[in-house]
Coordinates of C-alpha atoms in Angstrom, one line a residue:
M1 CA 42.1 154.1 153.0
K2 CA 43.7 157.4 153.8
W3 CA 43.5 156.7 157.5
M4 CA 46.1 153.8 157.2
P5 CA 49.3 156.0 157.5
H6 CA 47.8 157.9 160.5
L7 CA 46.9 154.6 162.2
A8 CA 50.4 153.2 161.6
V9 CA 52.0 156.3 163.2
S10 CA 49.7 156.2 166.2
T11 CA 50.2 152.5 166.7
R12 CA 54.0 153.0 166.8
L13 CA 53.7 155.7 169.4
R14 CA 51.5 153.6 171.6
L15 CA 54.0 150.7 171.4
A16 CA 56.8 153.1 172.2
F17 CA 55.0 154.4 175.3
A18 CA 54.2 150.8 176.4
L19 CA 57.8 149.7 175.8
L20 CA 59.1 152.7 177.8
A21 CA 56.8 151.9 180.7
G22 CA 57.9 148.2 180.5
M23 CA 61.6 149.2 180.6
F24 CA 61.1 151.4 183.7
A25 CA 59.2 148.6 185.3
Y26 CA 62.0 146.2 184.6
I27 CA 64.5 148.6 186.1
D28 CA 62.3 148.9 189.2
G29 CA 62.1 145.1 189.4
N30 CA 58.3 145.2 188.9
L31 CA 57.9 143.9 185.4
L32 CA 55.7 140.9 186.2
A33 CA 53.5 143.1 188.4
G34 CA 53.3 145.9 185.8
L35 CA 52.8 143.8 182.7
P36 CA 49.1 143.2 183.1
W37 CA 48.5 146.9 183.5
I38 CA 50.5 147.7 180.4
L39 CA 48.7 145.1 178.3
L40 CA 45.3 146.2 179.6
V41 CA 45.8 149.9 178.8
L42 CA 47.3 149.0 175.4
T43 CA 44.5 146.6 174.5
L44 CA 41.7 149.1 175.3
D45 CA 43.4 151.8 173.4
L46 CA 44.1 149.7 170.3
T47 CA 40.5 148.5 170.3
A48 CA 39.3 152.1 170.3
A49 CA 41.7 152.9 167.4
G50 CA 40.3 149.9 165.5
L51 CA 36.7 151.0 166.0
A52 CA 37.6 154.6 165.1
Y53 CA 39.5 153.9 161.8
L54 CA 38.5 150.5 160.5
T55 CA 35.2 151.7 159.2
V56 CA 33.8 154.4 156.9
L57 CA 30.6 154.9 158.9
D58 CA 31.2 157.5 161.6
T59 CA 27.8 157.1 163.4
A60 CA 26.8 158.3 166.9
V61 CA 26.8 154.7 168.2
R62 CA 30.4 154.2 167.0
R63 CA 31.6 157.4 168.5
A64 CA 30.0 156.4 171.8
Q65 CA 31.8 153.1 171.7
V66 CA 35.1 154.8 171.1
W67 CA 34.5 157.2 173.9
A68 CA 33.7 154.3 176.3
L69 CA 36.9 152.5 175.4
L70 CA 39.0 155.6 175.8
C71 CA 37.4 156.4 179.2
G72 CA 38.0 152.8 180.3
S73 CA 41.6 153.1 179.3
A74 CA 42.0 156.4 181.2
L75 CA 40.5 154.8 184.3
V76 CA 42.8 151.8 184.1
A77 CA 45.8 154.2 183.6
G78 CA 44.7 156.2 186.7
L79 CA 44.5 153.0 188.8
A80 CA 47.9 152.0 187.7
M81 CA 49.3 155.5 188.5
G82 CA 48.1 155.3 192.1
Y83 CA 48.7 151.5 192.6
A84 CA 52.1 150.8 191.0
G85 CA 55.4 152.5 191.0
G86 CA 56.7 155.6 189.2
W87 CA 56.9 153.7 185.9
A88 CA 53.1 153.4 185.8
K89 CA 52.7 157.2 185.4
L90 CA 53.7 156.8 181.7
L91 CA 50.6 154.6 180.9
V92 CA 48.3 157.7 180.8
L93 CA 50.2 159.0 177.8
I94 CA 48.7 156.2 175.6
P95 CA 45.0 157.0 175.9
A96 CA 45.7 160.8 176.1
Y97 CA 47.5 160.9 172.8
H98 CA 44.9 158.8 171.0
A99 CA 42.0 160.8 172.5
G100 CA 43.6 163.9 171.1
T101 CA 44.0 162.5 167.6
R102 CA 40.4 161.2 167.6
F103 CA 38.4 163.9 169.4
R104 CA 40.9 166.8 169.3
H105 CA 41.1 169.2 172.3
R106 CA 38.0 167.7 174.0
G107 CA 39.6 164.3 174.1
A108 CA 43.0 165.8 175.2
L109 CA 41.2 167.3 178.3
V110 CA 38.9 164.4 179.2
V111 CA 41.6 161.7 179.6
P112 CA 43.7 163.6 182.1
A113 CA 40.6 164.8 183.9
L114 CA 39.5 161.2 184.5
S115 CA 42.8 159.7 185.3
A116 CA 44.0 162.3 187.8
P117 CA 41.2 161.9 190.5
I118 CA 41.3 158.1 190.1
A119 CA 45.1 158.1 190.7
L120 CA 44.8 160.4 193.7
L121 CA 42.0 158.3 195.2
T122 CA 43.8 155.0 194.7
A123 CA 47.0 156.3 196.3
W124 CA 45.0 157.7 199.2
Q125 CA 43.3 154.3 199.8
L126 CA 46.6 152.6 199.8
H127 CA 48.1 155.2 202.2
R128 CA 50.7 156.2 199.7
L129 CA 49.5 159.7 199.0
D130 CA 52.3 161.9 200.3
P131 CA 53.4 165.2 198.8
A132 CA 56.0 163.6 196.6
E133 CA 53.4 161.1 195.1
A134 CA 51.0 163.9 194.6
V135 CA 53.6 166.0 192.7
S136 CA 54.5 162.9 190.6
I137 CA 50.8 162.3 189.7
G138 CA 50.4 166.0 188.9
L139 CA 53.4 166.0 186.6
A140 CA 52.2 162.9 184.8
V141 CA 48.7 164.5 184.3
L142 CA 50.3 167.6 182.8
L143 CA 52.5 165.5 180.5
A144 CA 49.4 163.6 179.4
L145 CA 47.6 166.9 178.7
L146 CA 50.6 168.0 176.6
F147 CA 50.6 164.8 174.6
G148 CA 46.9 165.0 174.1
M149 CA 47.3 168.5 172.7
L150 CA 50.1 167.3 170.4
G151 CA 47.7 164.6 169.1
A152 CA 45.0 167.1 168.5
W153 CA 47.5 169.4 166.7
S154 CA 48.7 166.5 164.4
H155 CA 45.0 165.7 163.6
A156 CA 44.4 169.3 162.6
L157 CA 47.3 169.2 160.2
E158 CA 46.0 166.2 158.3
P159 CA 43.9 166.9 155.1
E160 CA 40.2 166.2 155.5
A161 CA 39.1 162.9 154.1
P162 CA 36.5 163.1 151.3
T163 CA 33.0 162.4 152.5
V164 CA 31.8 158.9 151.6
D165 CA 28.1 158.6 150.7
A166 CA 27.0 155.5 152.5
N167 CA 23.8 155.4 150.5
V168 CA 25.3 153.7 147.4
A169 CA 22.0 152.1 146.6
A170 CA 20.6 155.5 145.7
E171 CA 23.4 156.1 143.1
A172 CA 22.9 152.6 141.7
G173 CA 19.1 153.2 141.4
L174 CA 19.8 156.4 139.5
L175 CA 22.1 154.6 137.1
L176 CA 19.6 151.8 136.5
R177 CA 16.8 154.3 135.9
R178 CA 19.0 156.1 133.4
L179 CA 19.7 152.9 131.6
H180 CA 16.0 152.2 131.4
E181 CA 15.4 155.6 130.0
L182 CA 18.1 155.1 127.4
A183 CA 16.7 151.8 126.4
D184 CA 13.3 153.4 125.8
T185 CA 14.8 156.1 123.6
L186 CA 16.7 153.5 121.4
D187 CA 14.7 151.9 118.7
T188 CA 16.4 148.6 119.3
G189 CA 16.9 148.8 123.0
F190 CA 20.2 147.2 124.0
D191 CA 20.1 144.5 121.3
A192 CA 23.5 144.5 119.7
P193 CA 22.6 142.6 116.5
A194 CA 19.6 144.8 116.0
S195 CA 21.7 147.9 116.4
A196 CA 24.1 146.6 113.8
E197 CA 21.3 145.8 111.4
M198 CA 20.0 149.4 111.7
A199 CA 23.5 150.6 110.7
L200 CA 23.4 148.4 107.6
Q201 CA 19.9 149.6 106.8
D202 CA 21.1 153.2 107.1
L203 CA 24.1 152.3 104.8
A204 CA 21.8 150.7 102.2
S205 CA 19.8 154.0 102.1
Q206 CA 22.9 155.9 101.3
M207 CA 24.5 153.6 98.6
R208 CA 24.1 150.3 96.9
A209 CA 26.2 147.4 98.1
A210 CA 26.2 143.7 97.2
R211 CA 27.5 142.6 100.7
S212 CA 27.9 144.5 103.9
A213 CA 28.6 143.7 107.5
I214 CA 29.3 145.1 111.0
L215 CA 32.3 143.5 112.6
V216 CA 33.0 144.1 116.3
G217 CA 36.2 143.5 118.2
Y218 CA 37.9 145.5 121.0
G219 CA 41.7 145.8 121.1
T220 CA 43.2 142.4 120.3
D221 CA 39.9 140.5 120.4
P222 CA 38.9 138.6 117.3
A223 CA 36.4 140.1 114.9
V224 CA 32.7 139.1 115.6
P225 CA 30.1 139.6 112.8
L226 CA 27.1 141.2 114.5
A227 CA 25.1 141.6 111.2
I228 CA 25.7 140.7 107.6
R229 CA 23.8 141.3 104.4
G230 CA 24.2 139.7 101.0
A231 CA 25.8 136.5 102.3
D232 CA 25.4 133.8 104.9
R233 CA 29.0 133.9 106.0
T234 CA 31.7 136.6 106.3
P235 CA 33.3 136.6 102.8
W236 CA 36.4 138.7 103.6
P237 CA 39.6 137.4 105.2
D238 CA 40.1 137.9 108.9
P239 CA 41.3 141.4 109.6
T240 CA 43.9 140.1 112.0
E241 CA 45.6 138.0 109.3
P242 CA 48.7 139.5 107.6
G243 CA 47.9 141.1 104.3
S244 CA 44.1 141.1 104.9
V245 CA 42.2 143.7 102.9
L246 CA 40.5 144.8 106.1
G247 CA 43.8 145.0 108.0
P248 CA 44.6 148.8 107.4
A249 CA 41.2 149.9 108.7
W250 CA 41.3 147.4 111.6
H251 CA 44.8 148.2 112.8
N252 CA 45.2 151.8 111.8
G253 CA 41.6 153.0 112.4
T254 CA 41.4 154.8 109.1
A255 CA 38.6 154.6 106.6
T256 CA 39.7 152.6 103.5
L257 CA 38.5 152.5 99.9
T258 CA 40.3 149.8 98.0
E259 CA 40.0 147.0 95.5
W260 CA 39.9 143.3 96.4
T261 CA 40.8 140.9 93.6
E262 CA 41.1 137.7 95.7
D263 CA 37.4 136.8 95.4
L264 CA 35.8 135.0 92.4
V265 CA 34.8 138.5 91.1
G266 CA 36.9 141.6 91.6
R267 CA 35.5 143.8 94.3
S268 CA 35.4 147.4 95.2
L269 CA 35.5 147.5 99.0
L270 CA 35.2 150.1 101.7
A271 CA 36.0 149.6 105.4
V272 CA 35.2 152.3 108.0
P273 CA 36.2 151.9 111.6
L274 CA 33.6 152.1 114.4
N275 CA 35.1 154.1 117.4
D276 CA 34.0 154.1 121.0
E277 CA 33.6 157.3 123.1
N278 CA 37.4 157.4 123.7
G279 CA 38.2 157.3 120.0
H280 CA 39.4 153.6 120.1
R281 CA 38.5 151.2 117.4
M282 CA 35.7 148.8 118.4
G283 CA 34.7 147.5 115.1
L284 CA 34.4 147.9 111.3
L285 CA 31.6 148.8 108.9
V286 CA 32.4 146.8 105.7
A287 CA 30.7 146.9 102.3
D288 CA 31.7 145.7 98.8
R289 CA 30.3 145.4 95.3
P290 CA 31.7 144.3 91.9
L291 CA 34.5 146.4 90.3
V292 CA 32.2 147.3 87.4
T293 CA 30.5 149.7 89.7
P294 CA 33.2 150.9 92.1
F295 CA 32.6 153.0 95.2
T296 CA 33.4 156.6 95.0
A297 CA 35.0 159.0 97.5
D298 CA 31.5 160.4 98.2
D299 CA 30.4 156.8 99.1
L300 CA 33.3 156.6 101.5
D301 CA 32.3 159.9 103.2
A302 CA 28.7 158.7 103.5
A303 CA 29.8 155.5 105.1
V304 CA 31.9 157.4 107.6
V305 CA 28.9 159.5 108.6
V306 CA 26.8 156.3 109.0
A307 CA 29.6 154.7 111.2
E308 CA 29.8 157.8 113.4
R309 CA 26.0 157.9 113.7
H310 CA 25.7 154.3 114.9
S311 CA 28.9 153.5 116.6
T312 CA 27.8 154.8 120.0
N313 CA 24.6 152.7 119.9
I314 CA 26.5 149.6 118.9
D315 CA 29.2 150.1 121.5
L316 CA 26.5 150.6 124.2
S317 CA 24.6 147.5 123.1
V318 CA 27.8 145.3 123.1
L319 CA 28.9 146.5 126.5
F320 CA 25.4 145.9 128.0
A321 CA 25.3 142.4 126.4
G322 CA 28.7 141.7 128.0
L323 CA 27.5 142.8 131.4
R324 CA 24.5 140.6 131.1
E325 CA 26.5 137.6 130.0
R326 CA 29.0 138.1 132.8
A327 CA 26.2 138.2 135.4
G328 CA 25.0 134.8 134.0
L329 CA 28.4 133.3 134.1
E330 CA 29.0 134.5 137.6
E331 CA 25.8 132.9 138.7
R332 CA 26.8 129.6 137.1
E333 CA 30.1 129.8 138.8
R334 CA 28.4 130.4 142.1
L335 CA 26.2 127.4 141.7
A336 CA 29.1 125.2 140.7
R337 CA 31.1 126.3 143.8
E338 CA 28.1 125.6 146.1
M339 CA 27.6 122.2 144.5
H340 CA 31.3 121.4 144.9
D341 CA 31.5 122.6 148.5
G342 CA 28.2 121.1 149.5
I343 CA 26.6 118.0 147.9
A344 CA 29.8 116.8 146.3
Q345 CA 31.7 116.7 149.6
E346 CA 28.8 114.9 151.2
M347 CA 28.8 112.3 148.4
V348 CA 32.5 111.7 149.0
A349 CA 31.9 111.3 152.7
L350 CA 29.0 108.9 151.9
G351 CA 31.3 106.9 149.7
F352 CA 33.9 106.6 152.5
G353 CA 31.2 105.4 154.9
I354 CA 30.1 102.7 152.4
D355 CA 33.8 101.6 152.0
S356 CA 34.0 101.1 155.8
L357 CA 30.8 99.0 155.7
R358 CA 32.1 97.0 152.8
R359 CA 35.3 96.1 154.7
T360 CA 33.4 95.1 157.8
A361 CA 31.0 93.0 155.7
R362 CA 33.9 91.3 153.9
N363 CA 35.7 90.5 157.2
Q364 CA 32.5 89.0 158.7
G365 CA 31.6 87.1 155.6
S366 CA 28.2 88.9 155.4
A367 CA 25.9 88.3 152.4
L368 CA 25.5 92.1 152.1
A369 CA 29.0 92.5 150.8
D370 CA 28.1 92.1 147.2
D371 CA 25.2 94.5 147.5
L372 CA 27.4 97.1 149.2
D373 CA 29.9 96.7 146.3
G374 CA 27.1 97.5 143.8
L375 CA 26.0 100.4 146.0
R376 CA 29.5 101.8 146.0
E377 CA 29.8 101.6 142.2
E378 CA 26.5 103.5 141.9
V379 CA 27.7 106.2 144.3
S380 CA 30.9 106.5 142.3
R381 CA 28.9 106.9 139.1
V382 CA 26.7 109.5 140.6
L383 CA 29.7 111.4 142.0
A384 CA 31.4 111.3 138.6
D385 CA 28.2 112.6 137.0
L386 CA 28.0 115.4 139.6
R387 CA 31.6 116.4 138.9
L388 CA 30.8 116.6 135.1
H389 CA 27.8 118.8 135.9
I390 CA 30.0 121.1 138.0
A391 CA 32.5 121.3 135.1
D392 CA 29.6 122.1 132.7
L393 CA 28.4 125.0 134.9
R394 CA 31.9 126.6 134.7
I395 CA 31.6 127.8 131.2
A396 CA 34.2 130.5 130.3
V397 CA 34.2 132.1 126.9
R398 CA 37.4 134.0 126.3
P399 CA 38.9 135.6 123.2
D400 CA 41.7 133.0 123.2
T401 CA 39.3 130.0 123.5
G402 CA 36.9 129.5 120.6
L403 CA 33.8 127.4 120.5
G404 CA 35.6 124.5 118.8
A405 CA 38.3 124.5 121.5
M406 CA 35.7 124.4 124.3
I407 CA 33.7 121.5 122.7
G408 CA 36.9 119.6 121.9
A409 CA 38.2 119.8 125.4
R410 CA 34.9 118.8 126.9
L411 CA 34.4 115.9 124.5
Q412 CA 37.9 114.6 125.3
N413 CA 37.2 114.8 129.0
F414 CA 34.0 112.9 128.6
G415 CA 35.7 110.2 126.6
S416 CA 38.5 109.7 129.1
S417 CA 36.1 109.5 132.1
S418 CA 33.4 107.3 130.5
G419 CA 35.4 105.1 128.2
V420 CA 33.1 106.0 125.3
T421 CA 34.7 106.4 121.8
T422 CA 34.6 110.0 120.7
R423 CA 35.1 111.5 117.2
M424 CA 35.1 115.2 116.2
H425 CA 35.3 117.0 112.9
L426 CA 36.0 120.8 113.3
S427 CA 36.0 123.6 110.7
E428 CA 36.4 127.2 111.9
N429 CA 37.5 130.4 110.2
G430 CA 39.1 133.4 111.9
F431 CA 35.9 135.2 112.7
R432 CA 34.2 134.5 116.0
L433 CA 30.5 134.1 116.9
P434 CA 29.1 136.5 119.5
A435 CA 30.0 135.2 123.0
H436 CA 26.4 134.6 124.0
T437 CA 25.7 132.6 120.9
E438 CA 28.8 130.4 121.6
V439 CA 27.5 129.8 125.2
L440 CA 24.1 128.7 123.9
I441 CA 25.6 126.3 121.3
Y442 CA 27.9 124.9 124.0
R443 CA 24.9 124.3 126.3
L444 CA 23.1 122.5 123.4
F445 CA 26.2 120.3 123.1
L446 CA 26.2 119.6 126.8
Q447 CA 22.5 118.7 126.7
V448 CA 23.2 116.0 124.0
L449 CA 26.3 114.9 125.9
A450 CA 24.3 114.4 129.1
D451 CA 21.8 112.2 127.1
A452 CA 24.8 110.1 125.9
R453 CA 26.1 109.9 129.5
H454 CA 22.7 108.7 130.9
S455 CA 22.3 106.1 128.1
L456 CA 23.2 102.6 129.2
N457 CA 24.5 101.3 125.9
A458 CA 26.2 104.3 124.2
T459 CA 29.6 103.4 122.9
T460 CA 30.3 106.1 120.4
V461 CA 29.8 109.9 120.4
E462 CA 30.4 111.9 117.2
V463 CA 30.5 115.7 116.8
R464 CA 30.8 117.8 113.6
L465 CA 31.1 121.6 114.0
N466 CA 31.4 124.0 111.1
V467 CA 31.7 127.7 112.0
A468 CA 31.8 130.3 109.3
A469 CA 30.6 133.3 111.3
P470 CA 27.9 134.3 111.5
R471 CA 26.8 130.9 110.0
V472 CA 27.3 127.8 112.2
E473 CA 26.3 124.2 112.0
L474 CA 26.5 121.6 114.8
W475 CA 25.8 118.0 114.3
M476 CA 26.1 115.6 117.2
G477 CA 25.0 112.0 117.7
H478 CA 25.5 108.9 119.8
N479 CA 24.5 105.3 119.3
G480 CA 22.9 104.7 122.7
T481 CA 19.2 104.6 123.7
S482 CA 18.0 108.2 123.9
S483 CA 15.2 110.1 125.5
L484 CA 15.5 113.3 123.3
T485 CA 12.6 114.4 121.1
E486 CA 11.7 117.4 119.0
R487 CA 9.8 118.9 122.0
D488 CA 13.0 119.1 124.1
F489 CA 14.3 121.8 121.8
T490 CA 11.1 123.7 121.0
D491 CA 11.9 126.5 123.4
N492 CA 15.6 126.5 123.0
P493 CA 17.1 130.1 123.0
L494 CA 18.9 129.3 119.7
T495 CA 15.6 129.2 117.8
G496 CA 15.0 132.8 118.9
L497 CA 18.3 133.8 117.2
G498 CA 17.3 132.1 113.9
G499 CA 18.6 128.6 114.6
E500 CA 16.9 125.5 113.4
I501 CA 17.2 122.3 115.5
V502 CA 16.3 118.9 114.0
V503 CA 16.3 115.5 115.7
E504 CA 17.4 112.6 113.5
P505 CA 18.0 108.8 114.0
Y506 CA 21.5 107.6 114.3
A507 CA 23.0 104.1 114.3
G508 CA 19.9 102.1 115.2
D509 CA 18.6 103.2 118.7
G510 CA 20.8 106.3 118.7
V511 CA 20.0 109.9 118.1
A512 CA 21.5 112.8 116.2
I513 CA 20.9 116.5 116.7
R514 CA 21.5 118.9 113.9
M515 CA 21.5 122.7 114.5
R516 CA 21.9 125.2 111.7
M517 CA 22.0 129.0 112.2
R518 CA 23.0 131.9 110.1
G519 CA 23.2 135.5 111.2
R520 CA 20.2 137.7 111.2
G521 CA 20.0 139.7 107.9
G522 CA 22.1 137.1 106.0
A523 CA 21.3 136.1 102.5
P524 CA 19.8 132.6 101.8
S525 CA 23.0 131.7 100.0
A526 CA 26.4 133.1 99.3
T527 CA 26.2 132.8 95.5
L528 CA 27.4 135.6 93.3
S529 CA 24.5 135.5 90.8
N530 CA 22.3 138.5 90.2
E531 CA 24.5 140.8 92.1
R532 CA 25.4 143.2 89.2
I533 CA 24.6 146.7 90.4
P534 CA 23.6 149.2 87.8
Q535 CA 25.4 152.5 87.6
P536 CA 23.8 155.3 89.6
S537 CA 21.6 157.5 87.5

């Protein structure tokens, strides 16, 4: 965009030349006769300027187009010089200056060379070529040559713009191939939970810990447990809460070795920050064990080494997962926009057409009026269903909007639009699930909600959500006739993340879906039995 100041200056000069020519034409009383000539020269020159500067591709075809426009502007200026009065001699300055700024000395010479013979030939054809007219044309040509040279000189004083490589696809290909090579060198590829589990495995080889976890959170984002050992939920308080035992390491980015006495059994706890390539905290490595076998300073140093060794892989995996998730959300947003601008608008137009037929049938007392009323109600139902599908496609997971907030808002919207009674029980702690896991659970919720919407006799929808990251349980049921079976959830992506989906009966003909999931690497339970760790020998 470095050409914008230069283009603005050149445009102001062109307008100044055109205004000056118009002022002289007004003084001579020939403004109406001269205005078409002024506008024609100015239009051709501005078009050439747009082609020259409003693109980054300086190809041979584009240069030829600019040359053609400048030559046309010079020819028109030459015709005006020989046809009109003395004011028209100023028009040649416009293409001359622009040709100099664009093509330097060559452009500054070509425009006067083209306009001079055309002006002399036109004046001769009109029997106006006397010595005074020839001198006037000659002076105008010399002035145009001077302005062209000034344009070339101003162009030479400008710094050269950096060369833009038009073949951006080649650079993108190199980046993708490099990402592929990196994925092959990593044992876990770009799987963020697997990278976190490798860090915990490395930590277990260095020391004994009853419970350990990798928490990830950039900046002010909430903490997300990527992997956990020794428990099926995160046992420590949220690091963003005031007075949290994880707060110093989370906020200050310093490795911490401390005691935590707020649990059922006193704990020795260490928390080591995971830093990105810029040195900013992007997570924590946390481990604890009973106070009877406290961690030592050597254990803390070993944990710091583990964190430094695995933080880069975890950071890369999380960023790659974020890019993949964003691509999926953008595709869903595109589909929602196309549905809204396409079929939804057509359905609305169809409804208006049916309304017109209904009024006509009522006025004529036709027997089709009742059938048209039923058809209009069906179209309205389909349109409302389509709008709900569009809203379902627009899933946005943000740090300030948790899974419970998304499900609650969607359930309330469903109840207000359908008249079905909705109930929800929510239990969430301060830790968040990974964003892609929240999206998959939300899609499962939408699948069951769509089944309730298509049921003809559903009057109640009930949802219970318990989130204790990385463990989560969703129970959802309705009392209407359902078409859902166990086979509908066999290939659900949540099962690949360790989730278990069960279909149960609910309120007679109704159905209930229960989904349980705990984080990979979690313990079967969170009990404190058998966790006494012997003293190192």
